[in-house]
XYZ file of C-alpha atoms in Angstrom:
267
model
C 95.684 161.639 13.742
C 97.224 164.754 15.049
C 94.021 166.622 15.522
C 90.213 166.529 14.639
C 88.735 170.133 14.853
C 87.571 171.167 11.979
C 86.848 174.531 10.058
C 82.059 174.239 10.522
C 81.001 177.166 11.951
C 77.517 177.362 13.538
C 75.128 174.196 12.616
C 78.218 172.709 10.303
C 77.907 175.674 7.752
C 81.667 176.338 6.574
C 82.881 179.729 6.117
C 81.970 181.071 2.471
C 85.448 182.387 1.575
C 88.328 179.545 2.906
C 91.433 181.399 3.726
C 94.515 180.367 1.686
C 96.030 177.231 3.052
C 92.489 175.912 4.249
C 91.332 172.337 2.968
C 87.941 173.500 1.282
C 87.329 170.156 -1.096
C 88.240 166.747 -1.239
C 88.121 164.468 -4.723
C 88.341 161.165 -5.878
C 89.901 159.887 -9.135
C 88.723 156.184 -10.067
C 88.639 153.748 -13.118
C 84.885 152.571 -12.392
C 83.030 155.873 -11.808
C 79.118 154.161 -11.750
C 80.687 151.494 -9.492
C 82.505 153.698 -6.675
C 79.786 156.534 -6.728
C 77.400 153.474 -5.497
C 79.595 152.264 -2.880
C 79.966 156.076 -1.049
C 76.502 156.901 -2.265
C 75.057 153.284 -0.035
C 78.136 154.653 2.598
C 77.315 157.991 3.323
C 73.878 158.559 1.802
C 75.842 160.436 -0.911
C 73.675 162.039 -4.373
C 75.341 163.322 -6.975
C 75.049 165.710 -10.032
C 77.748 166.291 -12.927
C 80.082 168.528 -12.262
C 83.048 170.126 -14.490
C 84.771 167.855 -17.096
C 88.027 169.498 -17.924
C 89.692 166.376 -16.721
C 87.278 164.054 -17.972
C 84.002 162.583 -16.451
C 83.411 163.816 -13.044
C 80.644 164.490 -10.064
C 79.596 166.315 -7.663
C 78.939 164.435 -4.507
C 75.765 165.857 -2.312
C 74.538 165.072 0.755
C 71.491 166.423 1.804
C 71.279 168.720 -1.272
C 74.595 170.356 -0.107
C 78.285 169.799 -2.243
C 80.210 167.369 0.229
C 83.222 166.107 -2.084
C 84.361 165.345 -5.976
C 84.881 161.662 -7.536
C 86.112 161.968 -11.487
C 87.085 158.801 -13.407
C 90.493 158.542 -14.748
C 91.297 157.901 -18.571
C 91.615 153.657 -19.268
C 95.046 154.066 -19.952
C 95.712 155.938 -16.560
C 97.013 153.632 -14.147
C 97.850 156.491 -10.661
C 97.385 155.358 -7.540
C 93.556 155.936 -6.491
C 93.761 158.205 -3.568
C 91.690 160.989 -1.956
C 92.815 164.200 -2.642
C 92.612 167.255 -0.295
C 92.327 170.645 -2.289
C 93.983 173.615 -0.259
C 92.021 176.968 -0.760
C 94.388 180.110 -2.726
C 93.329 183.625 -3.822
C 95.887 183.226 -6.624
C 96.064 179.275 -8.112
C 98.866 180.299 -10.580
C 100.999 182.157 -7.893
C 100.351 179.323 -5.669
C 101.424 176.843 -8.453
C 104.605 178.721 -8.768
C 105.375 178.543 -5.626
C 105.051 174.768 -5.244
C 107.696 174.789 -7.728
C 109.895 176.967 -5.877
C 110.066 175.308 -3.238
C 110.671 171.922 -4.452
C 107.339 170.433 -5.672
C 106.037 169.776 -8.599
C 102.937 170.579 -10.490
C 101.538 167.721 -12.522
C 97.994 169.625 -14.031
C 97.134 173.175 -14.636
C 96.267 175.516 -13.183
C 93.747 175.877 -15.434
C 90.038 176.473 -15.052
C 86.854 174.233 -14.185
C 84.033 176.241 -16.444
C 82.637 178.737 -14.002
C 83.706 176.835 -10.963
C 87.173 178.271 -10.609
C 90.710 177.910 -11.049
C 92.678 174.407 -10.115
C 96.412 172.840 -9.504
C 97.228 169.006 -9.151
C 100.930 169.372 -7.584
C 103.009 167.086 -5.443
C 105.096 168.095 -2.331
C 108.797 167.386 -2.148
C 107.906 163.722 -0.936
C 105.536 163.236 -3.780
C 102.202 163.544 -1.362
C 100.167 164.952 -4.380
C 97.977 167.808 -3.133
C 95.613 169.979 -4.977
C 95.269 173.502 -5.343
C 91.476 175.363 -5.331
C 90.741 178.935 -6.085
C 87.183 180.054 -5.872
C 84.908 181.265 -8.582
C 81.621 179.771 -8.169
C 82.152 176.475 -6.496
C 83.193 177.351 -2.809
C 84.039 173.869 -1.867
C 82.882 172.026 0.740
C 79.642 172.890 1.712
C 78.781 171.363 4.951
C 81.197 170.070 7.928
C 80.437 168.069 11.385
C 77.625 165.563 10.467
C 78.379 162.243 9.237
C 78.826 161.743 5.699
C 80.733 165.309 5.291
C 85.185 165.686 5.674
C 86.370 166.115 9.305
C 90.138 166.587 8.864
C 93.292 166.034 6.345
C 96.734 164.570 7.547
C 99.412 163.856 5.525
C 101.326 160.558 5.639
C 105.066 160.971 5.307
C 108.622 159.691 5.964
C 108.490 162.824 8.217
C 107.223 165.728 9.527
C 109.722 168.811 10.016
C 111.132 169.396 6.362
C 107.797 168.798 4.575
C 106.031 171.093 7.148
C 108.306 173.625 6.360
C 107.126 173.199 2.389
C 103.466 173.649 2.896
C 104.555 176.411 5.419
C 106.367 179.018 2.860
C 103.931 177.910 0.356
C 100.766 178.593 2.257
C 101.906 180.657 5.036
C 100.497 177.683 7.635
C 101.641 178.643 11.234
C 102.034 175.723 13.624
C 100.622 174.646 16.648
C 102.150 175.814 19.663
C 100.665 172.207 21.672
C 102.813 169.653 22.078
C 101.890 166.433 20.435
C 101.050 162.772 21.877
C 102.835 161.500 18.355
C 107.086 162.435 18.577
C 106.669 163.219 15.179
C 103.970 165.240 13.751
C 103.142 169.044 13.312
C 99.373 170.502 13.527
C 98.871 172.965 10.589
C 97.153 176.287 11.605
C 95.586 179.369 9.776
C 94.644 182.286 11.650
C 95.405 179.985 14.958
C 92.712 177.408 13.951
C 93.894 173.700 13.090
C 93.164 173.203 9.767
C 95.293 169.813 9.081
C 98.036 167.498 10.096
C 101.545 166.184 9.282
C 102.637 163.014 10.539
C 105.839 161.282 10.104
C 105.671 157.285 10.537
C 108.818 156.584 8.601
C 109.432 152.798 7.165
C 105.557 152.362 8.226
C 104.942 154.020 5.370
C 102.660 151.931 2.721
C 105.449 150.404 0.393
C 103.114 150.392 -3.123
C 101.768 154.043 -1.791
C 104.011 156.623 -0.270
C 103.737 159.711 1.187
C 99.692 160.360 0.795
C 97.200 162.772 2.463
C 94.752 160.410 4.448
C 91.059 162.015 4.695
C 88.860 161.338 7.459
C 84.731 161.108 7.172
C 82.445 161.800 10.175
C 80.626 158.993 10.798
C 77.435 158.384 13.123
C 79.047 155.099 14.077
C 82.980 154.195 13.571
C 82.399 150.427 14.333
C 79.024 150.178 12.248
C 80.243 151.939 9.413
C 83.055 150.002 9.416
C 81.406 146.670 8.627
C 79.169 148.568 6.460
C 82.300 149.372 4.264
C 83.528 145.619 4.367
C 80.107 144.463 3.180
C 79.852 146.775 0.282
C 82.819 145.270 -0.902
C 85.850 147.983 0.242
C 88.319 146.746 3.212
C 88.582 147.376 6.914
C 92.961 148.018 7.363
C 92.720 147.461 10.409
C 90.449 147.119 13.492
C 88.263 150.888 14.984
C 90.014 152.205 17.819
C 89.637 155.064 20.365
C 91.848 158.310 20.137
C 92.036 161.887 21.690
C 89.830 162.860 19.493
C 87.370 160.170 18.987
C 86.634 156.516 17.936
C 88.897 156.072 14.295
C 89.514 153.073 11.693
C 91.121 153.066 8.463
C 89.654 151.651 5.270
C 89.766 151.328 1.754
C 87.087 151.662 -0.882
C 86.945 148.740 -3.279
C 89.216 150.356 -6.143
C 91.838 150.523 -3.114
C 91.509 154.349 -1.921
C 92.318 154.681 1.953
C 90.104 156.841 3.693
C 89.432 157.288 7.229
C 86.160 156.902 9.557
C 85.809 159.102 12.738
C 83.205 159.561 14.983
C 84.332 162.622 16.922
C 84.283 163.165 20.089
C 81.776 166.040 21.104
């Protein structure tokens, strides 16, 4: 993890416009929809309420009445890797979308429109990292950051860092942070001098049957509690919690194989 500060402002209310390039949602696309929203819902004390269906059955997670994340279920004859998917924040989806393909990625769905809620891309970097795109109508994103239960930070998994930084750079206009890194190879992405996600390059370690992916991390009260918690509702503990500069981490899978990440972050 290259960094962990995230984009709450005061209390963990998040800014009600995200500036382009800023991760403002995270989804979830799974066979067994019933099943996986009551393994995150016994996780995180997650609710949830429909939410647009232009790609098929999908919901709104909530936590504490407040819109914390996105799970959808993918068509039976779908078989995609089930991943976590960070949605960067545009003023213009389409121009965004072209862009991606200028500069070497691809765009798998849309843009097209979720009802009121705005305007959406599904695209893929250079490396195949797939990525999504998020322009506001009425759904801001994200509506609560910094307590447990609620997305703490993005970081892309890659072969490595420089050339694919320098893709979500010209697409996004990221700037990068001027500190130097722990990790040799990874690049902190900033907007407006705030981190606002990670790149880190990690080469043949690199998940053979997954790829380049964006890993997202979860506050948690507890790393090492939640961590057995997730192991007894059936996902998998990938390895065992550990401390890092920015707080207590372990990776995990839910039981349909998504990795996600738990943090407890250091205050």
């Amino acid at each position: 993890m290259t960094e962990a500060r995230g984009s709450a402002g005061p209390n963990g209310a998040t800014p009600a416009r995200h500036a382009p390039g800023t991760p403002c949602w995270v989804s979830l696309m799974v066979h067994g929809l019933a099943a996986t929203q009551e393994f995150y819902g016994a996780l995180f004390g997650w609710e949830f309420q429909p939410g647009p269906q232009q790609l098929g059955p999908y919901v709104r997670a909530l936590l504490n009445g407040e819109e914390v994340a996105g799970i959808g279920q993918l068509p039976p004859d779908r078989h995609l890797p089930i991943a976590w998917t960070p949605y960067l924040a545009s003023h213009d989806a389409d121009q965004t979308a072209h862009t991606v393909r200028l500069c070497g990625g691809t765009v798998g769905v849309g843009p097209l429109d979720a009802a009121e809620a705005g305007r959406l891309a599904i695209c893929s970097d250079p490396s195949g990292a797939v990525f999504g795109i998020w322009q506001t109508a009425a759904h801001r994103g994200t509506a609560v950051t910094g307590v447990p239960g609620t997305p703490a930070w993005n970081e892309l998994l890659t072969f490595e860092s420089v050339n694919v930084a320098k893709f979500y750079e010209t697409v996004f206009g990221y700037e990068e942070d001027a500190e130097v890194s722990a990790d040799p190879d990874c690049v902190t992405l900033c907007v407006d001098g705030r981190p606002v996600a990670g790149i880190r390059g990690v080469g043949t370690a690199l998940p053979r049957d997954r790829g380049p992916h964006w890993m997202t991390y979860f506050e948690v009260a507890d790393t090492d509690e939640t961590l057995a918690r997730v192991v007894e509702l059936g996902g998998h503990a990938l390895g065992p919690a550990q401390d890092g500069a920015h707080g207590r981490v372990a990776t995990v899978s839910d039981p349909e194989g998504a990795r996600f990440a738990l943090i407890r972050t250091r205050s």
